[in-house]
Short mmCIF file of C-alpha atoms in Angstrom, two decimals:
data_model
loop_
_atom_site.label_atom_id
_atom_site.label_comp_id
_atom_site.label_asym_id
_atom_site.label_seq_id
_atom_site.Cartn_x
_atom_site.Cartn_y
_atom_site.Cartn_z
CA UNK A 35 -20.74 -31.27 -14.53
CA UNK A 36 -22.47 -31.12 -17.92
CA UNK A 37 -25.44 -28.79 -17.52
CA UNK A 38 -26.85 -29.90 -20.89
CA UNK A 39 -27.14 -33.48 -19.59
CA UNK A 40 -29.25 -32.19 -16.73
CA UNK A 41 -31.56 -30.35 -19.08
CA UNK A 42 -30.43 -26.96 -17.72
CA UNK A 43 -29.46 -24.12 -20.00
CA UNK A 44 -25.94 -22.68 -19.40
CA UNK A 45 -27.35 -19.14 -19.55
CA UNK A 46 -29.79 -19.99 -16.78
CA UNK A 47 -26.96 -21.39 -14.64
CA UNK A 48 -24.93 -18.24 -15.25
CA UNK A 49 -27.89 -16.04 -14.35
CA UNK A 50 -28.43 -17.90 -11.08
CA UNK A 51 -24.70 -17.64 -10.27
CA UNK A 52 -24.68 -13.91 -10.92
CA UNK A 53 -27.78 -13.38 -8.79
CA UNK A 54 -26.17 -15.40 -5.98
CA UNK A 55 -23.02 -13.31 -6.18
CA UNK A 56 -25.00 -10.06 -6.06
CA UNK A 57 -27.09 -11.36 -3.17
CA UNK A 58 -23.89 -12.11 -1.27
CA UNK A 59 -22.76 -8.53 -1.93
CA UNK A 60 -25.99 -7.11 -0.51
CA UNK A 61 -25.84 -9.36 2.57
CA UNK A 62 -22.21 -8.47 3.28
CA UNK A 63 -22.82 -4.74 2.84
CA UNK A 64 -25.65 -4.97 5.38
CA UNK A 65 -23.41 -6.96 7.74
CA UNK A 66 -20.14 -4.99 7.83
CA UNK A 67 -21.47 -1.93 9.73
CA UNK A 68 -22.57 -4.30 12.52
CA UNK A 69 -19.25 -6.12 12.92
CA UNK A 70 -17.11 -5.52 16.01
CA UNK A 71 -13.97 -3.55 15.43
CA UNK A 72 -10.63 -5.19 14.88
CA UNK A 73 -8.56 -4.58 18.01
CA UNK A 74 -5.02 -5.05 19.18
CA UNK A 75 -5.95 -7.14 22.24
CA UNK A 76 -3.97 -4.95 24.61
CA UNK A 77 -1.66 -4.01 21.73
CA UNK A 78 0.32 -7.24 21.68
CA UNK A 79 1.65 -6.00 18.36
CA UNK A 80 1.22 -7.22 15.68
CA UNK A 81 -1.33 -9.78 16.88
CA UNK A 82 -4.97 -8.70 16.76
CA UNK A 83 -8.23 -9.82 18.33
CA UNK A 84 -11.46 -10.33 16.38
CA UNK A 85 -9.44 -11.30 13.32
CA UNK A 86 -12.48 -13.01 11.82
CA UNK A 87 -14.05 -9.62 11.05
CA UNK A 88 -11.53 -9.15 8.22
CA UNK A 89 -13.01 -12.10 6.29
CA UNK A 90 -16.22 -10.33 5.12
CA UNK A 91 -14.14 -7.39 3.93
CA UNK A 92 -11.82 -9.75 2.05
CA UNK A 93 -14.83 -11.30 0.30
CA UNK A 94 -16.18 -7.84 -0.55
CA UNK A 95 -12.79 -6.94 -2.01
CA UNK A 96 -12.92 -9.98 -4.30
CA UNK A 97 -16.62 -10.11 -5.22
CA UNK A 98 -16.78 -7.39 -7.89
CA UNK A 99 -13.95 -8.87 -9.99
CA UNK A 100 -14.05 -12.63 -9.47
CA UNK A 101 -16.65 -14.28 -11.68
CA UNK A 102 -17.52 -17.65 -10.17
CA UNK A 103 -19.28 -18.66 -13.40
CA UNK A 104 -16.04 -18.81 -15.38
CA UNK A 105 -12.70 -20.54 -15.11
CA UNK A 106 -10.07 -19.00 -12.87
CA UNK A 107 -7.77 -16.46 -14.54
CA UNK A 108 -4.47 -14.84 -13.60
CA UNK A 109 -6.48 -11.81 -12.43
CA UNK A 110 -8.24 -13.99 -9.85
CA UNK A 111 -4.93 -15.42 -8.67
CA UNK A 112 -3.34 -11.95 -8.34
CA UNK A 113 -6.20 -10.69 -6.19
CA UNK A 114 -6.27 -13.84 -4.06
CA UNK A 115 -2.53 -13.60 -3.42
CA UNK A 116 -2.89 -9.95 -2.42
CA UNK A 117 -5.58 -10.84 0.12
CA UNK A 118 -3.77 -14.01 1.25
CA UNK A 119 -1.32 -11.95 3.30
CA UNK A 120 -4.11 -11.80 5.89
CA UNK A 121 -3.23 -15.40 6.77
CA UNK A 122 0.07 -14.30 8.31
CA UNK A 123 -1.71 -11.63 10.37
CA UNK A 124 -4.37 -14.10 11.50
CA UNK A 125 -1.75 -16.59 12.69
CA UNK A 126 0.17 -14.01 14.74
CA UNK A 127 0.20 -14.67 18.48
CA UNK A 128 2.55 -13.40 21.19
CA UNK A 129 5.50 -15.78 21.29
CA UNK A 130 4.93 -17.29 17.83
CA UNK A 131 7.81 -16.88 15.42
CA UNK A 132 6.75 -18.57 12.18
CA UNK A 133 3.63 -16.62 11.00
CA UNK A 134 5.60 -13.74 9.48
CA UNK A 135 7.37 -16.24 7.22
CA UNK A 136 4.01 -16.76 5.46
CA UNK A 137 4.27 -13.24 4.03
CA UNK A 138 7.23 -13.85 1.80
CA UNK A 139 5.82 -16.27 -0.83
CA UNK A 140 3.00 -13.79 -1.68
CA UNK A 141 5.52 -10.93 -1.76
CA UNK A 142 7.77 -12.83 -4.18
CA UNK A 143 4.82 -13.77 -6.39
CA UNK A 144 3.55 -10.18 -6.54
CA UNK A 145 7.02 -8.84 -7.33
CA UNK A 146 7.31 -11.21 -10.30
CA UNK A 147 3.80 -10.34 -11.48
CA UNK A 148 4.48 -6.62 -11.26
CA UNK A 149 7.61 -7.00 -13.36
CA UNK A 150 5.68 -9.07 -15.90
CA UNK A 151 2.96 -6.43 -16.13
CA UNK A 152 5.49 -3.60 -16.38
CA UNK A 153 7.33 -5.38 -19.19
CA UNK A 154 4.26 -6.25 -21.31
CA UNK A 155 4.03 -4.15 -24.45
CA UNK A 156 1.25 -4.02 -27.00
CA UNK A 157 2.01 -5.25 -30.47
CA UNK A 158 1.55 -2.70 -33.20
CA UNK A 159 -2.11 -2.52 -34.10
CA UNK A 160 -3.00 -5.40 -31.81
CA UNK A 161 -4.35 -5.85 -28.33
CA UNK A 162 -4.10 -9.63 -28.32
CA UNK A 163 -1.49 -9.90 -25.57
CA UNK A 164 -4.13 -10.12 -22.83
CA UNK A 165 -7.81 -10.92 -22.30
CA UNK A 166 -10.36 -8.12 -22.45
CA UNK A 167 -10.56 -5.68 -19.57
CA UNK A 168 -12.34 -7.12 -16.53
CA UNK A 169 -15.75 -5.67 -15.81
CA UNK A 170 -17.34 -5.48 -12.38
CA UNK A 171 -20.10 -8.01 -11.78
CA UNK A 172 -21.70 -5.57 -9.35
CA UNK A 173 -23.56 -2.59 -10.88
CA UNK A 174 -21.86 0.77 -10.52
CA UNK A 175 -24.76 2.22 -8.52
CA UNK A 176 -24.41 -0.63 -6.02
CA UNK A 177 -20.69 0.02 -5.70
CA UNK A 178 -21.37 3.71 -5.07
CA UNK A 179 -23.69 2.78 -2.21
CA UNK A 180 -21.02 0.35 -1.02
CA UNK A 181 -18.42 3.14 -0.99
CA UNK A 182 -20.67 5.25 1.24
CA UNK A 183 -21.22 2.31 3.61
CA UNK A 184 -17.54 1.42 3.74
CA UNK A 185 -16.56 5.06 4.29
CA UNK A 186 -18.91 5.16 7.27
CA UNK A 187 -17.33 1.94 8.58
CA UNK A 188 -13.88 3.48 8.26
CA UNK A 189 -15.10 6.57 10.12
CA UNK A 190 -16.56 4.45 12.92
CA UNK A 191 -13.39 2.38 13.27
CA UNK A 192 -11.20 5.49 13.21
CA UNK A 193 -13.12 7.33 15.94
CA UNK A 194 -13.75 4.33 18.21
CA UNK A 195 -10.38 2.64 17.91
CA UNK A 196 -8.85 1.83 21.28
CA UNK A 197 -5.22 1.47 20.20
CA UNK A 198 -3.06 4.49 19.45
CA UNK A 199 0.30 3.61 17.95
CA UNK A 200 3.45 5.62 18.47
CA UNK A 201 3.36 6.35 14.72
CA UNK A 202 0.18 8.43 14.97
CA UNK A 203 1.14 10.01 18.31
CA UNK A 204 4.58 10.97 17.00
CA UNK A 205 3.13 12.38 13.78
CA UNK A 206 0.72 14.64 15.66
CA UNK A 207 3.52 15.60 18.00
CA UNK A 208 5.62 16.71 15.03
CA UNK A 209 2.67 18.68 13.63
CA UNK A 210 2.19 20.46 16.97
CA UNK A 211 5.90 21.27 17.02
CA UNK A 212 5.58 22.91 13.59
CA UNK A 213 2.58 24.94 14.77
CA UNK A 214 4.43 26.01 17.94
CA UNK A 215 7.60 26.91 16.11
CA UNK A 216 9.64 24.21 17.86
CA UNK A 217 12.11 21.68 16.37
CA UNK A 218 10.49 18.63 14.81
CA UNK A 219 13.65 16.54 14.93
CA UNK A 220 14.58 16.85 18.58
CA UNK A 221 17.93 15.32 19.50
CA UNK A 222 16.88 15.23 23.17
CA UNK A 223 14.29 12.55 22.41
CA UNK A 224 11.24 13.99 20.69
CA UNK A 225 10.38 16.59 23.35
CA UNK A 226 10.55 14.22 26.29
CA UNK A 227 8.19 11.63 24.81
CA UNK A 228 8.24 8.10 26.17
CA UNK A 229 9.30 6.81 22.76
CA UNK A 230 12.46 8.77 21.82
CA UNK A 231 12.14 7.86 18.15
CA UNK A 232 8.82 9.32 17.07
CA UNK A 233 10.69 11.81 14.85
CA UNK A 234 12.16 9.26 12.46
CA UNK A 235 10.07 9.97 9.33
CA UNK A 236 10.22 12.57 6.59
CA UNK A 237 8.82 16.11 7.00
CA UNK A 238 5.69 15.36 4.92
CA UNK A 239 4.65 12.80 7.54
CA UNK A 240 4.34 15.60 10.12
CA UNK A 241 3.18 18.40 7.84
CA UNK A 242 0.23 16.28 6.68
CA UNK A 243 -1.11 16.28 10.25
CA UNK A 244 -0.94 20.07 10.67
CA UNK A 245 -4.51 20.91 9.44
CA UNK A 246 -6.25 18.61 11.93
CA UNK A 247 -3.70 19.13 14.72
CA UNK A 248 -4.53 22.85 14.54
CA UNK A 249 -8.24 22.33 15.27
CA UNK A 250 -8.55 19.09 17.27
CA UNK A 251 -7.00 17.36 20.25
CA UNK A 252 -4.14 15.01 19.61
CA UNK A 253 -6.06 11.75 19.66
CA UNK A 254 -8.81 13.04 17.37
CA UNK A 255 -6.28 14.61 15.03
CA UNK A 256 -4.38 11.32 14.80
CA UNK A 257 -7.49 9.27 14.10
CA UNK A 258 -9.11 11.65 11.62
CA UNK A 259 -5.83 12.12 9.74
CA UNK A 260 -5.57 8.35 9.20
CA UNK A 261 -9.14 8.38 7.90
CA UNK A 262 -8.38 11.35 5.63
CA UNK A 263 -5.36 9.57 4.11
CA UNK A 264 -7.48 6.46 3.42
CA UNK A 265 -10.25 8.45 1.75
CA UNK A 266 -7.73 10.50 -0.23
CA UNK A 267 -6.18 7.30 -1.60
CA UNK A 268 -9.67 6.08 -2.58
CA UNK A 269 -10.35 9.38 -4.38
CA UNK A 270 -7.05 9.20 -6.27
CA UNK A 271 -7.80 5.62 -7.31
CA UNK A 272 -11.15 6.79 -8.64
CA UNK A 273 -9.44 9.54 -10.65
CA UNK A 274 -6.88 7.08 -12.03
CA UNK A 275 -9.49 4.54 -13.05
CA UNK A 276 -11.75 7.19 -14.57
CA UNK A 277 -8.87 8.65 -16.55
CA UNK A 278 -7.86 5.30 -18.04
CA UNK A 279 -11.15 3.41 -18.41
CA UNK A 280 -14.02 5.66 -17.36
CA UNK A 281 -16.08 6.29 -14.21
CA UNK A 282 -17.10 2.65 -13.69
CA UNK A 283 -13.50 1.51 -13.34
CA UNK A 284 -12.76 4.45 -11.06
CA UNK A 285 -15.64 3.50 -8.78
CA UNK A 286 -14.49 -0.13 -8.81
CA UNK A 287 -10.94 0.77 -7.74
CA UNK A 288 -12.14 3.09 -4.98
CA UNK A 289 -14.52 0.43 -3.65
CA UNK A 290 -11.81 -2.25 -3.64
CA UNK A 291 -9.44 0.02 -1.72
CA UNK A 292 -11.99 0.76 1.01
CA UNK A 293 -12.86 -2.94 1.26
CA UNK A 294 -9.21 -4.05 1.35
CA UNK A 295 -8.83 -5.52 4.86
CA UNK A 296 -5.46 -3.93 5.56
CA UNK A 297 -6.98 -0.45 5.26
CA UNK A 298 -9.30 -1.46 8.11
CA UNK A 299 -6.31 -2.83 10.02
CA UNK A 300 -4.64 0.55 9.64
CA UNK A 301 -7.81 2.34 10.75
CA UNK A 302 -8.25 0.17 13.84
CA UNK A 303 -4.68 0.53 15.08
CA UNK A 304 -4.07 4.13 14.02
CA UNK A 305 -1.26 3.78 11.48
CA UNK A 306 -0.79 6.24 8.63
CA UNK A 307 0.69 4.26 5.74
CA UNK A 308 -2.17 5.34 3.47
CA UNK A 309 -0.33 8.67 3.34
CA UNK A 310 2.44 6.90 1.42
CA UNK A 311 -0.17 5.16 -0.75
CA UNK A 312 -1.88 8.46 -1.60
CA UNK A 313 1.43 10.14 -2.44
CA UNK A 314 2.42 7.28 -4.75
CA UNK A 315 -0.97 7.37 -6.47
CA UNK A 316 -0.35 11.08 -6.96
CA UNK A 317 2.86 10.27 -8.84
CA UNK A 318 0.85 8.04 -11.19
CA UNK A 319 -1.69 10.79 -11.82
CA UNK A 320 1.15 13.24 -12.52
CA UNK A 321 3.14 10.80 -14.66
CA UNK A 322 2.56 12.63 -17.96
CA UNK A 323 4.27 15.83 -16.79
CA UNK A 324 7.92 15.74 -15.63
CA UNK A 325 7.39 18.82 -13.46
CA UNK A 326 4.27 17.54 -11.69
CA UNK A 327 5.83 14.10 -11.42
CA UNK A 328 8.92 15.61 -9.80
CA UNK A 329 6.80 17.49 -7.26
CA UNK A 330 4.78 14.41 -6.33
CA UNK A 331 7.94 12.29 -6.18
CA UNK A 332 9.29 14.71 -3.57
CA UNK A 333 6.05 14.52 -1.56
CA UNK A 334 6.17 10.71 -1.63
CA UNK A 335 9.90 10.46 -0.94
CA UNK A 336 9.83 12.74 2.11
CA UNK A 337 6.86 11.02 3.74
CA UNK A 338 8.24 7.75 5.09
CA UNK A 339 11.53 7.79 3.14
CA UNK A 340 10.99 4.37 1.53
CA UNK A 341 9.67 5.92 -1.73
CA UNK A 342 13.14 7.42 -2.21
CA UNK A 343 13.86 4.07 -3.87
CA UNK A 344 11.43 5.06 -6.64
CA UNK A 345 13.03 8.40 -7.52
CA UNK A 346 15.40 6.97 -10.22
CA UNK A 347 12.46 5.13 -11.81
CA UNK A 348 10.26 8.23 -11.75
CA UNK A 349 13.11 10.32 -13.16
CA UNK A 350 13.62 8.13 -16.23
CA UNK A 351 9.93 7.38 -16.81
CA UNK A 352 8.96 8.92 -20.11
CA UNK A 353 5.45 8.43 -21.54
CA UNK A 354 6.53 10.01 -24.83
CA UNK A 355 8.32 8.15 -27.58
CA UNK A 356 9.65 11.39 -29.13
CA UNK A 357 13.07 12.94 -28.41
CA UNK A 358 13.98 15.37 -25.66
CA UNK A 359 14.19 12.75 -22.90
CA UNK A 360 17.18 14.41 -21.20
CA UNK A 361 15.45 17.78 -21.15
CA UNK A 362 12.42 16.23 -19.45
CA UNK A 363 14.65 14.50 -16.90
CA UNK A 364 16.29 17.80 -16.03
CA UNK A 365 12.87 19.37 -15.53
CA UNK A 366 11.93 16.46 -13.25
CA UNK A 367 15.13 16.91 -11.22
CA UNK A 368 14.59 20.67 -10.84
CA UNK A 369 10.96 20.18 -9.79
CA UNK A 370 11.99 17.48 -7.28
CA UNK A 371 14.66 19.74 -5.81
CA UNK A 372 12.39 22.80 -5.62
CA UNK A 373 9.58 20.83 -3.97
CA UNK A 374 12.05 19.29 -1.51
CA UNK A 375 13.26 22.75 -0.47
CA UNK A 376 9.69 23.89 0.20
CA UNK A 377 8.94 20.69 2.13
CA UNK A 378 11.99 21.12 4.36
CA UNK A 379 11.57 24.85 5.05
CA UNK A 380 9.26 24.46 8.11
CA UNK A 381 11.53 21.77 9.50
CA UNK A 382 15.05 23.08 8.89
CA UNK A 383 14.00 26.52 10.14
CA UNK A 384 14.60 25.12 13.64
CA UNK A 385 16.60 21.93 12.91
CA UNK A 386 19.97 21.32 11.31
CA UNK A 387 20.43 18.94 8.36
CA UNK A 388 22.71 16.86 10.56
CA UNK A 389 20.00 16.41 13.19
CA UNK A 390 17.50 15.39 10.49
CA UNK A 391 19.87 12.79 9.04
CA UNK A 392 20.79 11.32 12.42
CA UNK A 393 17.19 11.16 13.66
CA UNK A 394 15.88 9.56 10.44
CA UNK A 395 18.41 7.67 8.33
CA UNK A 396 20.74 7.17 11.29
CA UNK A 397 18.03 5.64 13.45
CA UNK A 398 16.66 3.46 10.66
CA UNK A 399 20.15 2.14 9.87
CA UNK A 400 20.72 1.13 13.52
CA UNK A 401 17.17 -0.02 14.23
CA UNK A 402 17.05 -3.53 15.71
CA UNK A 403 15.20 -6.09 13.54
CA UNK A 404 11.53 -6.63 14.28
CA UNK A 405 8.42 -8.10 12.68
CA UNK A 406 10.28 -9.51 9.65
CA UNK A 407 11.59 -12.91 8.60
CA UNK A 408 15.11 -11.63 9.24
CA UNK A 409 14.17 -10.66 12.80
CA UNK A 410 12.75 -14.14 13.36
CA UNK A 411 15.79 -15.92 11.92
CA UNK A 412 18.40 -13.67 13.52
CA UNK A 413 16.55 -13.44 16.83
CA UNK A 414 14.18 -16.15 18.00
CA UNK A 415 15.50 -19.11 16.05
CA UNK A 416 19.14 -18.00 16.40
CA UNK A 417 18.83 -18.18 20.18
CA UNK A 418 17.98 -21.88 19.88
CA UNK A 419 20.27 -22.72 16.98
CA UNK A 420 23.16 -20.22 16.64
CA UNK A 421 24.16 -21.23 13.12
CA UNK A 422 20.75 -20.12 11.83
CA UNK A 423 21.54 -16.53 12.86
CA UNK A 424 24.88 -16.57 11.03
CA UNK A 425 23.40 -18.15 7.91
CA UNK A 426 20.44 -15.76 7.86
CA UNK A 427 22.76 -12.73 8.00
CA UNK A 428 24.66 -14.04 5.01
CA UNK A 429 21.45 -14.79 3.12
CA UNK A 430 20.08 -11.36 4.06
CA UNK A 431 23.14 -9.68 2.59
CA UNK A 432 22.80 -11.67 -0.62
CA UNK A 433 19.08 -10.82 -0.86
CA UNK A 434 19.81 -7.10 -0.39
CA UNK A 435 22.46 -7.24 -3.14
CA UNK A 436 20.10 -9.10 -5.48
CA UNK A 437 17.30 -6.64 -4.76
CA UNK A 438 19.59 -3.70 -5.50
CA UNK A 439 20.64 -5.29 -8.79
CA UNK A 440 17.00 -6.03 -9.58
CA UNK A 441 16.02 -2.37 -9.04
CA UNK A 442 18.86 -1.10 -11.24
CA UNK A 443 17.96 -3.50 -14.03
CA UNK A 444 14.27 -2.62 -13.78
CA UNK A 445 15.04 1.09 -14.05
CA UNK A 446 17.34 0.61 -17.05
CA UNK A 447 15.30 -1.89 -19.09
CA UNK A 448 12.44 -0.91 -21.44
CA UNK A 449 8.97 -0.87 -19.89
CA UNK A 450 5.44 0.07 -20.78
CA UNK A 451 5.23 3.84 -21.06
CA UNK A 452 1.76 4.17 -19.57
CA UNK A 453 0.44 4.36 -16.01
CA UNK A 454 0.15 0.58 -15.82
CA UNK A 455 3.85 0.12 -16.59
CA UNK A 456 4.84 2.74 -14.02
CA UNK A 457 2.54 1.23 -11.38
CA UNK A 458 3.90 -2.27 -12.02
CA UNK A 459 7.55 -1.21 -11.87
CA UNK A 460 6.97 0.95 -8.77
CA UNK A 461 5.14 -1.88 -7.03
CA UNK A 462 7.93 -4.33 -7.84
CA UNK A 463 10.59 -2.01 -6.39
CA UNK A 464 8.66 -1.38 -3.18
CA UNK A 465 7.99 -5.10 -2.71
CA UNK A 466 11.69 -5.85 -3.24
CA UNK A 467 12.50 -3.20 -0.63
CA UNK A 468 10.05 -4.71 1.87
CA UNK A 469 11.51 -8.18 1.39
CA UNK A 470 14.88 -6.73 2.43
CA UNK A 471 13.65 -4.75 5.44
CA UNK A 472 14.82 -5.94 8.84
CA UNK A 473 11.90 -4.15 10.48
CA UNK A 474 8.46 -4.86 9.02
CA UNK A 475 4.88 -3.98 9.96
CA UNK A 476 1.73 -5.30 8.29
CA UNK A 477 0.63 -1.75 7.51
CA UNK A 478 3.59 -1.50 5.09
CA UNK A 479 1.50 -3.63 2.71
CA UNK A 480 -0.44 -0.44 1.97
CA UNK A 481 2.65 1.05 0.33
CA UNK A 482 2.39 -1.23 -2.68
CA UNK A 483 -1.22 -2.51 -2.51
CA UNK A 484 -2.78 0.36 -4.53
CA UNK A 485 -0.03 0.05 -7.14
CA UNK A 486 -0.73 -3.67 -7.46
CA UNK A 487 -4.46 -2.97 -7.72
CA UNK A 488 -3.92 -0.40 -10.48
CA UNK A 489 -1.47 -2.60 -12.39
CA UNK A 490 -3.61 -5.74 -12.17
CA UNK A 491 -7.00 -4.21 -13.02
CA UNK A 492 -5.78 -1.78 -15.69
CA UNK A 493 -3.25 -4.08 -17.38
CA UNK A 494 -5.88 -5.49 -19.73
CA UNK A 495 -6.36 -3.67 -23.04
#
């Protein structure tokens, strides 16, 4: 519509649009503390009840960066695709097979975008390869108030959540074992627990629960630890944004993380995948130093094991254009090894390396498919049409081979040397890994979500 033909000034239209957007922000911030908590509906995993409560948080996630007064940009599309994975969660119902298939188009899109961002390089003396850096349409002081409100919402959801997953229970159990001087990786079945595979993660996953497990009961320790990991990831995002663009960008990134609906999903059901997110953000903050980067790579790798796929990338990452690359890689390797030894000391004091390998990598290798497209194709649909199961196994093998080749090529090809390039490449590798996983949970989205957020928002000059 031509606003001039209506006798309306474009600036006036823009001002009204901005005021409307800010009014929506205020209304939503007043609403979210009053919303009912997302629940598991008797823990019919992964289906949830009250799914509609995620919609206001999704809008809050998008509001600061999507300017409705202008034409859509690739930034808007990236953020919309990241949030669109909620559709798959919202369609989940016990007995339904197809909703998880909705995850894979967004995953493929984000993997391609992360590679594109990681490969972009500035021309000498020019910043014309991208539009100017996006600025938040919501004032920084408003976002700071929003962070306080959202943190209180996270606290409320964490303490009042009715579902306790085996992930949180097993993590606290491992922390208590460390405090009691007992084996963490118990070949008899995790100390008689109902779930014999609660000891299938890296040592960091259990050591991170030790502070709260020492002073609180198991349920409270599990819930407050999840909250602590979420808030730690928000703090690290603030530090990253402040270091690259200043305090306003740091506040924006922290706000977006706390508003991201899957962090609330994690809080409601008691997962702990923000621990992986925080560790990976730590590797970005430590990227300039090979020693610090090696230490943080060890912390991330020995949390839920999946970040082990990033170790080659982190080893060859070099923010300097000068010589001495091999010397810095050796320093990274030594720091990674030294940190790994310290991480494993409390565990291997009572466990053998063989027990650790069998209870972690051994279990994961033999784990039956679940929650993924491969589980759907090789399970539910294969029971009705046997050839689908055979074909999906062949396709799965091809996808794994292609993903492995993709990771090798991404590690070996030139990339941006800054934090944005490292975040983009790391996000692409983790997304490729998740596409290949036979077992998938929606909380795994938090592994790569902060990397995507950093790469997308900070990729503009």
